Short mmCIF file of C-alpha atoms in Angstrom, two decimals:
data_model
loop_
_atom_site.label_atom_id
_atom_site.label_comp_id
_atom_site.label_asym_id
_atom_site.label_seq_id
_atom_site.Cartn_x
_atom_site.Cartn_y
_atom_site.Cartn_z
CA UNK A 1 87.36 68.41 116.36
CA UNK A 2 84.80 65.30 116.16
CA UNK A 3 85.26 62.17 116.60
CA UNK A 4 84.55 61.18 113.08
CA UNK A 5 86.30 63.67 111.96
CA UNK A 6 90.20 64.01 110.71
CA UNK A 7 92.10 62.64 107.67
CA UNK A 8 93.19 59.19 107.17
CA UNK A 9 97.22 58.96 106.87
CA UNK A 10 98.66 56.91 104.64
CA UNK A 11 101.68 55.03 105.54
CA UNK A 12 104.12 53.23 103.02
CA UNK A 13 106.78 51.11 104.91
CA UNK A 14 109.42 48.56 103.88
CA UNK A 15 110.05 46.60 107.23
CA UNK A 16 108.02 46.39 110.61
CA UNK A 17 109.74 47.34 113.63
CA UNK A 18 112.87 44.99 114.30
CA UNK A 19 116.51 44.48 112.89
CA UNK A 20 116.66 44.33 109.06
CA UNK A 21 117.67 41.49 107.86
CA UNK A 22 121.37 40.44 105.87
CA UNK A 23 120.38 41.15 101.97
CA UNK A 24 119.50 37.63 100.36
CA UNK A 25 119.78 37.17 96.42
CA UNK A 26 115.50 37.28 96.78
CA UNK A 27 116.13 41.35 97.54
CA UNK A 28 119.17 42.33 95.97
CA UNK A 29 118.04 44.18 93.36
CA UNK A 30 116.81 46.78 96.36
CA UNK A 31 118.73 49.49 96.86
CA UNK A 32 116.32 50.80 99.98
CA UNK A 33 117.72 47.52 101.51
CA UNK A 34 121.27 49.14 101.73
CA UNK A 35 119.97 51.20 104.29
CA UNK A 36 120.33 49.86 107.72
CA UNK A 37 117.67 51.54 110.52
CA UNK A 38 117.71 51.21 113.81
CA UNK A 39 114.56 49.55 115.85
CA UNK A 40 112.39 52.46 115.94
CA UNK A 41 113.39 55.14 113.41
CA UNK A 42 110.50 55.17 111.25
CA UNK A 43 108.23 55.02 114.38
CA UNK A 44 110.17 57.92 115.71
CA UNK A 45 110.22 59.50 112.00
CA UNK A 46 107.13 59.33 110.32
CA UNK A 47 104.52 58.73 112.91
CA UNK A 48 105.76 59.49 116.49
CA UNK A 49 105.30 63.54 115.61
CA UNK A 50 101.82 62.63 114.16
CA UNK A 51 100.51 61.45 117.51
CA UNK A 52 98.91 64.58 118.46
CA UNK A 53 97.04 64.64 115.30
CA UNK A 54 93.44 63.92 115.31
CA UNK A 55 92.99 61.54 112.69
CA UNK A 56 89.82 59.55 110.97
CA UNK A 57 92.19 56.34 110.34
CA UNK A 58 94.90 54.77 108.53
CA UNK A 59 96.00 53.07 105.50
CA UNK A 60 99.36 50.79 105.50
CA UNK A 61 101.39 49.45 103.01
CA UNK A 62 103.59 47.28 103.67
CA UNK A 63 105.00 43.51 104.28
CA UNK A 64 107.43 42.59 101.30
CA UNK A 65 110.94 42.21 103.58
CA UNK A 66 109.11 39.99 106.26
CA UNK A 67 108.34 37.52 103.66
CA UNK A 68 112.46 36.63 104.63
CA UNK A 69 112.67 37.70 107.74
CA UNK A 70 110.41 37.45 111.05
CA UNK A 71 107.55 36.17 109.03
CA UNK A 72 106.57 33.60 111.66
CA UNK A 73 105.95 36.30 114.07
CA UNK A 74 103.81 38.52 111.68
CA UNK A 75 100.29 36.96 112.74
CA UNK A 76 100.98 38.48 115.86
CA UNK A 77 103.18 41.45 115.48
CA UNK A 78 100.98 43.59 112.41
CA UNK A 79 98.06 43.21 114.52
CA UNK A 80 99.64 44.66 117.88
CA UNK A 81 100.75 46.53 116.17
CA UNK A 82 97.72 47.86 114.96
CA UNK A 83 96.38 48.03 118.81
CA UNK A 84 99.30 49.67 119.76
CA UNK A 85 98.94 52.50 117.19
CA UNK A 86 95.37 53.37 117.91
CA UNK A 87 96.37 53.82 121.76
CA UNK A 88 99.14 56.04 120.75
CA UNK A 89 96.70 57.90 118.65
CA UNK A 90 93.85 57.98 121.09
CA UNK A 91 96.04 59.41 123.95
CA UNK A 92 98.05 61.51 121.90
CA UNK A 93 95.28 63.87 120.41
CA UNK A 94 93.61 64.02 123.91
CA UNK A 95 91.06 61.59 123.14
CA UNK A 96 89.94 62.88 119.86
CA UNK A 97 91.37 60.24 117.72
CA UNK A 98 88.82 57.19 118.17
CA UNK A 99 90.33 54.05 120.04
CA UNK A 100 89.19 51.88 117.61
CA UNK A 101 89.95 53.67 114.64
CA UNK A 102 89.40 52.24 111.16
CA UNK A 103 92.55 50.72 109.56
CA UNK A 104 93.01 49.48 105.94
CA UNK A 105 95.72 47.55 104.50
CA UNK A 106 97.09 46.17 101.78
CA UNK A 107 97.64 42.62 100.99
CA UNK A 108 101.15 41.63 99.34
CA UNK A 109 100.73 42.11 95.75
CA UNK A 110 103.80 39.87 93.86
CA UNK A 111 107.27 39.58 93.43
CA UNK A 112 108.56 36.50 91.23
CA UNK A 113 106.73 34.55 88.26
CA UNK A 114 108.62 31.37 89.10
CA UNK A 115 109.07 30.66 92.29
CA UNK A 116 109.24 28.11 95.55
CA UNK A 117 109.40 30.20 98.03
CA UNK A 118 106.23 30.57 99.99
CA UNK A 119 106.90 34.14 101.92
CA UNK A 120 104.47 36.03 99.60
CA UNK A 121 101.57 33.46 100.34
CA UNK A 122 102.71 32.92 104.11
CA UNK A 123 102.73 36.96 104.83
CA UNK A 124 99.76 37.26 103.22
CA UNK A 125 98.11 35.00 105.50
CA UNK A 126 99.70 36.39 108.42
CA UNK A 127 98.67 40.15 107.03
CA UNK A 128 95.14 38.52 108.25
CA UNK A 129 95.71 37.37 111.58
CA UNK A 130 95.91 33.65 110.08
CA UNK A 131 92.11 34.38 109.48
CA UNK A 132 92.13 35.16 105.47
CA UNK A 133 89.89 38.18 105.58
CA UNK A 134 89.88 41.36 107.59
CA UNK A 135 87.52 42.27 109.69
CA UNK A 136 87.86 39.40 111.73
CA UNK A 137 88.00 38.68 115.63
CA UNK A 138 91.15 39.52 116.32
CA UNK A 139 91.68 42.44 113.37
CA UNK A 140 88.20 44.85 113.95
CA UNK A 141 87.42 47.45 112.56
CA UNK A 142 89.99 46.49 109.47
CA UNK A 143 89.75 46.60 106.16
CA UNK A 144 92.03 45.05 103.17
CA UNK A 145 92.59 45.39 99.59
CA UNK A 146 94.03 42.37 97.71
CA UNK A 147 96.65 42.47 95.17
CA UNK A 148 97.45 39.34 94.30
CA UNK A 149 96.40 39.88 90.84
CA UNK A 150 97.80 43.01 89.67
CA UNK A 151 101.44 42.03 89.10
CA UNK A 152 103.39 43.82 87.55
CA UNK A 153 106.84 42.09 85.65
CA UNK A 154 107.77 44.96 83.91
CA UNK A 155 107.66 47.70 86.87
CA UNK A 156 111.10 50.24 86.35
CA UNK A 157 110.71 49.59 90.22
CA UNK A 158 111.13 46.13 90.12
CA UNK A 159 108.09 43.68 89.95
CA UNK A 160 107.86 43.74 94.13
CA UNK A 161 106.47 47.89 93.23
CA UNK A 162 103.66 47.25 90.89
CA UNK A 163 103.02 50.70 89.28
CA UNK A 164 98.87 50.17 89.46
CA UNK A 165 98.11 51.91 92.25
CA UNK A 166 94.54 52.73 91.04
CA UNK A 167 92.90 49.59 91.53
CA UNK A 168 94.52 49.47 94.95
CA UNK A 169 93.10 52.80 95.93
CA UNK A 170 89.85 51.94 94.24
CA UNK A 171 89.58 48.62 96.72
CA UNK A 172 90.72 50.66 99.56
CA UNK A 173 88.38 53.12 99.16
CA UNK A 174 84.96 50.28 99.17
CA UNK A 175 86.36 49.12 102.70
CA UNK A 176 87.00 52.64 103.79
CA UNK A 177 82.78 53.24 102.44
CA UNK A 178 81.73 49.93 104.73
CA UNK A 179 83.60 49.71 107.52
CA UNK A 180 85.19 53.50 108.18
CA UNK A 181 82.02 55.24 107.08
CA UNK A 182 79.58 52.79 107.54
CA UNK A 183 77.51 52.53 104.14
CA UNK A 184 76.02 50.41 103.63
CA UNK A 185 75.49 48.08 100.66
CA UNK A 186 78.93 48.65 99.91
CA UNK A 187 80.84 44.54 98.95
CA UNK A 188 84.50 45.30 99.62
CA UNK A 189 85.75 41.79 99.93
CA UNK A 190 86.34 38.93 97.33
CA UNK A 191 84.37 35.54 97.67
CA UNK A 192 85.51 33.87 101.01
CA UNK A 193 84.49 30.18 100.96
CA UNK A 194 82.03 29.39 104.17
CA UNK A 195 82.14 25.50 104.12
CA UNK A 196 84.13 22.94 102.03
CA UNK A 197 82.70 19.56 101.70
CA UNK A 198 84.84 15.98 100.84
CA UNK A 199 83.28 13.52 99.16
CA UNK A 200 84.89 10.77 97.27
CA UNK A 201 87.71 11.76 94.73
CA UNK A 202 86.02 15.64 94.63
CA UNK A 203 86.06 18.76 97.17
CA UNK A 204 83.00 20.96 97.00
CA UNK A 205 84.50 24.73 98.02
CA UNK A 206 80.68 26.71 98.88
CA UNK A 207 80.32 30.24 99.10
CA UNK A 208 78.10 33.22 100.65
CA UNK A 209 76.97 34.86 97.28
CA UNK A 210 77.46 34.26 93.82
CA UNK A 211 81.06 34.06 92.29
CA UNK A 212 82.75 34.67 88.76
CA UNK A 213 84.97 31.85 88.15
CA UNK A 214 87.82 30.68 84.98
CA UNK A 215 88.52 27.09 85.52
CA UNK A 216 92.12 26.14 86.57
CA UNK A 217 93.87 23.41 86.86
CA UNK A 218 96.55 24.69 89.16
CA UNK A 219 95.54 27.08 91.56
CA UNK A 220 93.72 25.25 94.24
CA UNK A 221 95.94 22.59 95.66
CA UNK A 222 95.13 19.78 98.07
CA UNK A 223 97.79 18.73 101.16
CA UNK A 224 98.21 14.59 100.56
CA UNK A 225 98.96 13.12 103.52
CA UNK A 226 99.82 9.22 104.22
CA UNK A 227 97.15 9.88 107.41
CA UNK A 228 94.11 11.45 108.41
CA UNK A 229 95.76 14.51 110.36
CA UNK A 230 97.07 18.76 109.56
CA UNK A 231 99.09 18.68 106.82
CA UNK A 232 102.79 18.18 107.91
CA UNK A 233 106.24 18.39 106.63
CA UNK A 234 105.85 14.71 105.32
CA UNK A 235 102.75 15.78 103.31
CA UNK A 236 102.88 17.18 99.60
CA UNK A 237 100.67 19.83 97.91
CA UNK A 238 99.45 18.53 94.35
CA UNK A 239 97.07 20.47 92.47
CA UNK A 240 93.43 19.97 92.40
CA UNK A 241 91.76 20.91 89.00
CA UNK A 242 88.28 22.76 88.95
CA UNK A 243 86.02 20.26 87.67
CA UNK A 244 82.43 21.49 88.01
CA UNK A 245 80.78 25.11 88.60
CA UNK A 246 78.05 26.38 90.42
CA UNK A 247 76.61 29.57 90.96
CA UNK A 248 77.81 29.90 94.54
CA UNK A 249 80.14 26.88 94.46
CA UNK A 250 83.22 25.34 92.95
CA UNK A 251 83.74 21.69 93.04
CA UNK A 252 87.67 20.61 92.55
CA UNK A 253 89.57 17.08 91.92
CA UNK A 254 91.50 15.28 94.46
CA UNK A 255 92.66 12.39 91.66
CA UNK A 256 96.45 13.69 91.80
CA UNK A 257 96.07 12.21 95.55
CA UNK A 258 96.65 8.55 96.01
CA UNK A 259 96.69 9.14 100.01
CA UNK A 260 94.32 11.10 101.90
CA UNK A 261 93.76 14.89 101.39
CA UNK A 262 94.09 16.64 104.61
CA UNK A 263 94.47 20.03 103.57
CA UNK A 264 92.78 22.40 100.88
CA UNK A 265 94.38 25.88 99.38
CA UNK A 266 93.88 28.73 97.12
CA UNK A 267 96.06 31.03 94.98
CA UNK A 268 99.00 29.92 97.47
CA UNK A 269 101.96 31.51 95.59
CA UNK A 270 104.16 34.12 95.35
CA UNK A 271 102.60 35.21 91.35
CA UNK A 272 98.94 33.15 91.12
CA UNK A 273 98.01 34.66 88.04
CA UNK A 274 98.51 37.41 85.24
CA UNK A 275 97.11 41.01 85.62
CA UNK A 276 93.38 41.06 87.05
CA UNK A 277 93.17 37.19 85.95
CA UNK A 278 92.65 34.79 88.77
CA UNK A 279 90.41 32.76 88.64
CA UNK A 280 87.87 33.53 91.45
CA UNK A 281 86.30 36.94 91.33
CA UNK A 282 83.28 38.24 93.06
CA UNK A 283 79.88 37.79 90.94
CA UNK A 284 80.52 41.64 89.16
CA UNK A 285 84.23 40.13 88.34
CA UNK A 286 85.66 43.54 90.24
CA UNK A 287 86.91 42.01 93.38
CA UNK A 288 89.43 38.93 93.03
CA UNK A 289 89.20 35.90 96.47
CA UNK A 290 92.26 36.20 98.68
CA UNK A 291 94.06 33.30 99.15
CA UNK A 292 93.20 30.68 101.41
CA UNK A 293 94.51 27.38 103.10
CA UNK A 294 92.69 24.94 105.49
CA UNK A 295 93.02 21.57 107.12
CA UNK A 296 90.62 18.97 106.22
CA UNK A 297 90.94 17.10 109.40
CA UNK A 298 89.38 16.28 111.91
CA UNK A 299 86.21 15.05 109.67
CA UNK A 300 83.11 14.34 110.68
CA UNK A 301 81.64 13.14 107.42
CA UNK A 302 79.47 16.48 106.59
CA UNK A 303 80.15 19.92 105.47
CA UNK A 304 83.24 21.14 107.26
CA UNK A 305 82.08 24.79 108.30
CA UNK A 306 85.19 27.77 107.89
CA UNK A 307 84.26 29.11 111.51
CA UNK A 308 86.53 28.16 113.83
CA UNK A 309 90.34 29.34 113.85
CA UNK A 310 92.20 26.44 114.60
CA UNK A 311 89.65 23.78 113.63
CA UNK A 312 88.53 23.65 110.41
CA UNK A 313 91.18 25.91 108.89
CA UNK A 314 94.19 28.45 110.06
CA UNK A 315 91.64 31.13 110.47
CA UNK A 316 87.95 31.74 110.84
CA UNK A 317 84.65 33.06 109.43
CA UNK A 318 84.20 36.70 109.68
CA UNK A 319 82.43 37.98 112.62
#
Protein backbone atom coordinates (compact mmCIF):
# COMPACT_ATOMS: atom_id res chain seq x y z
CA UNK A 1 0.00 0.00 0.00
CA UNK A 2 1.28 3.74 -0.82
CA UNK A 3 2.29 6.08 1.10
CA UNK A 4 -0.55 8.40 0.39
CA UNK A 5 -2.67 5.96 0.60
CA UNK A 6 -5.03 4.55 3.66
CA UNK A 7 -8.08 6.01 5.49
CA UNK A 8 -8.04 8.69 7.96
CA UNK A 9 -9.42 7.40 11.54
CA UNK A 10 -11.42 9.34 13.41
CA UNK A 11 -11.01 9.45 17.05
CA UNK A 12 -13.62 10.88 19.64
CA UNK A 13 -12.13 11.00 23.23
CA UNK A 14 -13.24 12.49 26.55
CA UNK A 15 -9.85 12.78 28.53
CA UNK A 16 -6.09 12.63 27.37
CA UNK A 17 -3.99 10.12 28.88
CA UNK A 18 -3.72 10.66 32.81
CA UNK A 19 -5.95 10.14 36.01
CA UNK A 20 -9.52 11.51 35.62
CA UNK A 21 -10.25 13.94 37.63
CA UNK A 22 -12.91 14.05 41.05
CA UNK A 23 -16.42 15.15 39.27
CA UNK A 24 -16.83 19.05 39.88
CA UNK A 25 -20.47 20.66 39.74
CA UNK A 26 -18.94 22.13 36.01
CA UNK A 27 -19.36 18.15 34.78
CA UNK A 28 -21.92 16.65 36.75
CA UNK A 29 -24.45 16.39 34.51
CA UNK A 30 -21.93 13.64 32.69
CA UNK A 31 -22.65 10.40 33.19
CA UNK A 32 -19.37 9.18 30.95
CA UNK A 33 -17.58 10.91 33.93
CA UNK A 34 -18.77 8.05 36.31
CA UNK A 35 -16.51 5.93 34.61
CA UNK A 36 -13.11 5.79 36.07
CA UNK A 37 -10.14 4.45 33.39
CA UNK A 38 -7.02 3.61 34.08
CA UNK A 39 -3.84 5.57 32.40
CA UNK A 40 -3.81 3.92 29.18
CA UNK A 41 -7.08 2.09 28.43
CA UNK A 42 -8.26 3.92 25.57
CA UNK A 43 -4.67 3.89 24.13
CA UNK A 44 -4.67 0.20 24.68
CA UNK A 45 -8.50 0.08 23.43
CA UNK A 46 -9.14 2.01 20.56
CA UNK A 47 -5.84 2.68 18.95
CA UNK A 48 -3.05 0.33 20.22
CA UNK A 49 -4.69 -2.65 17.81
CA UNK A 50 -4.82 -0.01 14.97
CA UNK A 51 -1.07 0.38 14.89
CA UNK A 52 -0.45 -1.99 12.18
CA UNK A 53 -2.87 -0.23 10.04
CA UNK A 54 -1.66 1.80 7.24
CA UNK A 55 -3.41 4.90 7.54
CA UNK A 56 -3.63 8.42 5.43
CA UNK A 57 -4.14 10.45 8.89
CA UNK A 58 -6.23 11.33 11.71
CA UNK A 59 -8.96 13.37 13.00
CA UNK A 60 -9.39 14.00 16.99
CA UNK A 61 -11.96 15.19 19.00
CA UNK A 62 -11.47 15.95 22.02
CA UNK A 63 -10.42 18.42 25.09
CA UNK A 64 -13.67 19.25 27.19
CA UNK A 65 -12.47 17.42 30.77
CA UNK A 66 -8.93 19.13 30.61
CA UNK A 67 -10.55 22.43 30.69
CA UNK A 68 -10.62 21.24 34.85
CA UNK A 69 -8.04 19.19 35.01
CA UNK A 70 -4.26 19.17 33.65
CA UNK A 71 -5.02 22.08 31.44
CA UNK A 72 -1.69 23.78 32.17
CA UNK A 73 0.10 20.90 30.75
CA UNK A 74 -2.03 20.64 27.49
CA UNK A 75 0.33 23.01 25.30
CA UNK A 76 2.66 20.38 25.68
CA UNK A 77 0.98 17.11 26.16
CA UNK A 78 -1.74 17.19 22.79
CA UNK A 79 1.15 17.95 20.74
CA UNK A 80 3.47 14.96 21.95
CA UNK A 81 1.13 13.49 21.80
CA UNK A 82 0.56 13.96 18.35
CA UNK A 83 4.48 13.04 17.69
CA UNK A 84 4.14 10.17 19.62
CA UNK A 85 1.20 8.76 17.61
CA UNK A 86 2.68 9.18 14.20
CA UNK A 87 5.86 7.10 15.44
CA UNK A 88 3.61 4.45 16.68
CA UNK A 89 1.92 4.53 13.37
CA UNK A 90 4.98 4.76 11.22
CA UNK A 91 6.68 1.72 12.90
CA UNK A 92 3.70 -0.18 13.38
CA UNK A 93 2.56 -0.61 9.64
CA UNK A 94 6.26 -1.26 8.64
CA UNK A 95 6.83 2.09 7.43
CA UNK A 96 3.81 2.53 5.35
CA UNK A 97 2.03 4.95 7.49
CA UNK A 98 3.90 8.41 6.74
CA UNK A 99 5.94 9.86 9.80
CA UNK A 100 4.52 12.99 9.44
CA UNK A 101 1.12 12.16 8.83
CA UNK A 102 -1.62 14.78 8.48
CA UNK A 103 -3.64 15.38 11.69
CA UNK A 104 -6.85 17.48 12.11
CA UNK A 105 -8.51 18.55 15.16
CA UNK A 106 -11.10 20.10 16.58
CA UNK A 107 -11.16 23.18 18.58
CA UNK A 108 -13.47 23.21 21.85
CA UNK A 109 -16.79 24.18 20.72
CA UNK A 110 -18.90 25.52 24.15
CA UNK A 111 -20.23 24.54 27.24
CA UNK A 112 -21.92 27.41 29.46
CA UNK A 113 -23.69 30.80 28.31
CA UNK A 114 -22.70 32.50 31.56
CA UNK A 115 -19.71 31.84 32.77
CA UNK A 116 -16.13 32.85 34.59
CA UNK A 117 -14.36 30.17 34.14
CA UNK A 118 -11.72 30.44 31.50
CA UNK A 119 -10.96 26.47 30.73
CA UNK A 120 -12.86 26.59 27.38
CA UNK A 121 -10.74 29.69 26.16
CA UNK A 122 -7.44 28.42 27.97
CA UNK A 123 -7.72 24.72 26.22
CA UNK A 124 -8.44 26.18 23.24
CA UNK A 125 -5.31 27.99 23.20
CA UNK A 126 -3.38 25.19 24.39
CA UNK A 127 -5.26 22.85 21.54
CA UNK A 128 -2.74 25.23 19.40
CA UNK A 129 0.46 24.86 20.93
CA UNK A 130 -0.11 28.47 22.60
CA UNK A 131 0.25 29.54 18.85
CA UNK A 132 -3.67 30.22 17.90
CA UNK A 133 -3.63 28.49 14.57
CA UNK A 134 -2.52 25.10 13.39
CA UNK A 135 -0.10 24.54 11.23
CA UNK A 136 2.37 26.17 13.17
CA UNK A 137 6.12 25.41 14.21
CA UNK A 138 5.67 23.21 16.68
CA UNK A 139 2.09 21.51 15.34
CA UNK A 140 3.06 20.62 11.27
CA UNK A 141 1.38 19.18 9.17
CA UNK A 142 -2.00 20.03 11.39
CA UNK A 143 -5.04 21.15 10.63
CA UNK A 144 -8.10 22.59 12.88
CA UNK A 145 -11.67 23.28 12.67
CA UNK A 146 -13.12 25.93 15.04
CA UNK A 147 -16.24 25.67 16.90
CA UNK A 148 -16.55 28.32 18.91
CA UNK A 149 -19.59 29.44 17.21
CA UNK A 150 -21.82 26.62 16.82
CA UNK A 151 -23.15 26.21 20.37
CA UNK A 152 -25.58 24.43 21.00
CA UNK A 153 -27.92 25.20 24.53
CA UNK A 154 -30.48 22.97 23.74
CA UNK A 155 -28.34 19.67 22.83
CA UNK A 156 -30.40 16.32 24.58
CA UNK A 157 -26.54 15.71 25.12
CA UNK A 158 -25.95 18.54 27.08
CA UNK A 159 -24.65 21.89 25.53
CA UNK A 160 -20.72 20.52 25.94
CA UNK A 161 -22.13 17.83 22.67
CA UNK A 162 -23.35 20.26 20.16
CA UNK A 163 -25.48 18.11 17.76
CA UNK A 164 -24.00 20.14 14.40
CA UNK A 165 -21.59 18.02 13.36
CA UNK A 166 -21.89 19.12 9.68
CA UNK A 167 -20.23 22.29 9.77
CA UNK A 168 -17.49 20.60 11.76
CA UNK A 169 -16.95 17.98 9.14
CA UNK A 170 -17.39 20.57 6.44
CA UNK A 171 -14.24 22.67 8.11
CA UNK A 172 -12.40 19.52 8.59
CA UNK A 173 -12.68 18.48 5.35
CA UNK A 174 -11.02 22.25 3.69
CA UNK A 175 -7.87 21.50 5.99
CA UNK A 176 -7.86 17.87 5.07
CA UNK A 177 -8.05 19.48 0.91
CA UNK A 178 -4.85 21.94 1.87
CA UNK A 179 -2.74 20.45 4.03
CA UNK A 180 -3.47 16.37 3.76
CA UNK A 181 -4.00 16.49 0.02
CA UNK A 182 -2.29 19.40 -0.90
CA UNK A 183 -4.80 21.58 -3.11
CA UNK A 184 -4.35 24.15 -3.51
CA UNK A 185 -6.41 27.36 -3.34
CA UNK A 186 -8.23 25.77 -0.72
CA UNK A 187 -8.69 28.85 2.70
CA UNK A 188 -9.30 26.54 5.65
CA UNK A 189 -8.55 28.94 8.42
CA UNK A 190 -10.45 32.03 9.86
CA UNK A 191 -8.79 35.59 9.76
CA UNK A 192 -5.61 35.44 12.04
CA UNK A 193 -4.50 39.01 12.84
CA UNK A 194 -0.63 39.57 11.56
CA UNK A 195 0.21 42.87 13.44
CA UNK A 196 -1.71 44.98 16.05
CA UNK A 197 -0.80 48.54 16.31
CA UNK A 198 -1.38 51.06 19.71
CA UNK A 199 -1.91 54.34 19.23
CA UNK A 200 -3.48 56.69 21.62
CA UNK A 201 -6.88 55.60 23.23
CA UNK A 202 -7.41 52.97 19.95
CA UNK A 203 -5.78 49.44 18.92
CA UNK A 204 -5.59 48.82 15.21
CA UNK A 205 -5.96 44.66 14.93
CA UNK A 206 -4.53 44.18 10.81
CA UNK A 207 -5.04 41.23 8.89
CA UNK A 208 -3.67 39.04 5.81
CA UNK A 209 -6.86 39.21 3.55
CA UNK A 210 -10.08 40.70 3.73
CA UNK A 211 -12.48 39.98 6.74
CA UNK A 212 -16.39 39.99 7.39
CA UNK A 213 -16.93 41.72 10.55
CA UNK A 214 -20.41 42.67 13.09
CA UNK A 215 -19.27 45.28 15.44
CA UNK A 216 -19.10 44.32 19.19
CA UNK A 217 -18.70 45.86 22.02
CA UNK A 218 -17.63 42.94 24.12
CA UNK A 219 -15.67 40.48 22.50
CA UNK A 220 -12.22 41.86 22.17
CA UNK A 221 -10.92 42.78 25.56
CA UNK A 222 -7.79 44.69 26.51
CA UNK A 223 -5.44 43.49 29.79
CA UNK A 224 -5.14 47.06 31.99
CA UNK A 225 -2.26 47.03 33.76
CA UNK A 226 -0.94 49.79 36.43
CA UNK A 227 2.63 49.19 34.28
CA UNK A 228 4.06 48.71 31.05
CA UNK A 229 4.69 44.79 31.37
CA UNK A 230 2.57 40.91 30.42
CA UNK A 231 -0.54 41.11 31.81
CA UNK A 232 -0.47 39.71 35.44
CA UNK A 233 -2.69 38.60 38.15
CA UNK A 234 -2.94 42.35 39.32
CA UNK A 235 -4.16 43.33 35.82
CA UNK A 236 -7.98 43.33 34.72
CA UNK A 237 -9.54 42.52 31.30
CA UNK A 238 -12.19 45.31 30.30
CA UNK A 239 -13.70 45.22 27.03
CA UNK A 240 -12.61 47.11 24.08
CA UNK A 241 -15.51 48.12 21.67
CA UNK A 242 -15.00 47.92 17.76
CA UNK A 243 -14.96 51.38 16.75
CA UNK A 244 -13.90 51.63 13.10
CA UNK A 245 -13.73 48.98 10.07
CA UNK A 246 -11.55 48.36 7.38
CA UNK A 247 -11.39 46.02 4.73
CA UNK A 248 -8.49 44.05 6.16
CA UNK A 249 -8.52 45.75 9.59
CA UNK A 250 -10.44 46.35 12.76
CA UNK A 251 -9.65 49.24 14.91
CA UNK A 252 -10.98 48.78 18.77
CA UNK A 253 -11.27 51.26 21.96
CA UNK A 254 -9.05 51.18 24.87
CA UNK A 255 -11.30 54.14 26.80
CA UNK A 256 -12.56 51.49 29.53
CA UNK A 257 -8.62 51.63 30.45
CA UNK A 258 -7.50 54.38 32.73
CA UNK A 259 -3.93 52.51 33.09
CA UNK A 260 -1.96 51.13 30.40
CA UNK A 261 -3.17 48.28 28.08
CA UNK A 262 -0.68 45.57 28.05
CA UNK A 263 -2.55 42.88 26.66
CA UNK A 264 -5.13 42.42 23.67
CA UNK A 265 -7.79 39.32 23.23
CA UNK A 266 -10.42 37.85 21.13
CA UNK A 267 -13.56 35.75 21.64
CA UNK A 268 -11.83 34.70 25.11
CA UNK A 269 -14.81 32.81 26.67
CA UNK A 270 -16.27 29.79 27.34
CA UNK A 271 -19.79 30.82 24.87
CA UNK A 272 -18.47 34.10 22.59
CA UNK A 273 -21.43 34.22 20.61
CA UNK A 274 -24.82 32.62 19.35
CA UNK A 275 -24.90 29.96 16.52
CA UNK A 276 -22.53 30.91 13.45
CA UNK A 277 -22.57 34.67 14.90
CA UNK A 278 -19.25 35.97 15.98
CA UNK A 279 -18.24 38.64 14.95
CA UNK A 280 -15.09 38.03 12.80
CA UNK A 281 -15.55 35.77 9.83
CA UNK A 282 -13.39 35.27 6.86
CA UNK A 283 -14.28 37.71 3.78
CA UNK A 284 -17.01 34.76 2.28
CA UNK A 285 -18.49 34.87 6.09
CA UNK A 286 -17.93 30.75 6.05
CA UNK A 287 -15.02 30.50 8.33
CA UNK A 288 -15.34 32.27 11.90
CA UNK A 289 -11.36 33.78 13.63
CA UNK A 290 -10.26 31.57 16.50
CA UNK A 291 -9.66 33.19 19.49
CA UNK A 292 -6.69 35.00 20.29
CA UNK A 293 -4.72 36.73 23.21
CA UNK A 294 -1.41 38.73 23.12
CA UNK A 295 0.80 40.93 25.22
CA UNK A 296 1.26 44.41 24.19
CA UNK A 297 4.56 44.80 25.82
CA UNK A 298 7.53 45.27 25.21
CA UNK A 299 6.66 48.33 22.68
CA UNK A 300 8.64 49.81 20.45
CA UNK A 301 6.32 52.52 19.22
CA UNK A 302 5.39 50.80 15.66
CA UNK A 303 3.34 47.97 14.49
CA UNK A 304 3.84 45.11 16.90
CA UNK A 305 4.27 42.09 14.35
CA UNK A 306 2.30 38.46 15.63
CA UNK A 307 5.61 36.46 14.75
CA UNK A 308 7.35 35.59 17.52
CA UNK A 309 6.00 33.07 20.30
CA UNK A 310 6.84 34.56 23.38
CA UNK A 311 7.29 38.17 22.24
CA UNK A 312 4.66 39.81 20.84
CA UNK A 313 1.95 37.34 21.87
CA UNK A 314 1.58 33.60 23.50
CA UNK A 315 2.06 32.18 20.10
CA UNK A 316 3.32 32.97 16.65
CA UNK A 317 2.65 33.63 12.95
CA UNK A 318 2.15 30.61 10.90
CA UNK A 319 5.08 29.22 9.21
Amino acid sequence: MCLPCGPFIVVIITYLPGRLPPLTPLFEQMPLFMVRWSNSVLWNAMIYPLLNMTIKGAIWYQGEANTVFNKDKYACTFPTMIDDWRAAFHEGSGGQTAADFPFGFVQLSTFQKISRNNGFPDIRWHQTADYGFAPNPRMKNTFMAVALDLPDEGSPWGSIHPRDKQDVAYRLTLGARAVAYGEKGVSFQGPFPTKVLLSGKTITITYPEAISVTRSKTIFEICCSKSKKSCGPDSQWVPAPIIKLGQSSIQVSTVFCEEIASGLRYAWRDWPCEFKACPVYSADGELPAPPFTLNLWPWNGGPKNISAKGSSRQGSNSS
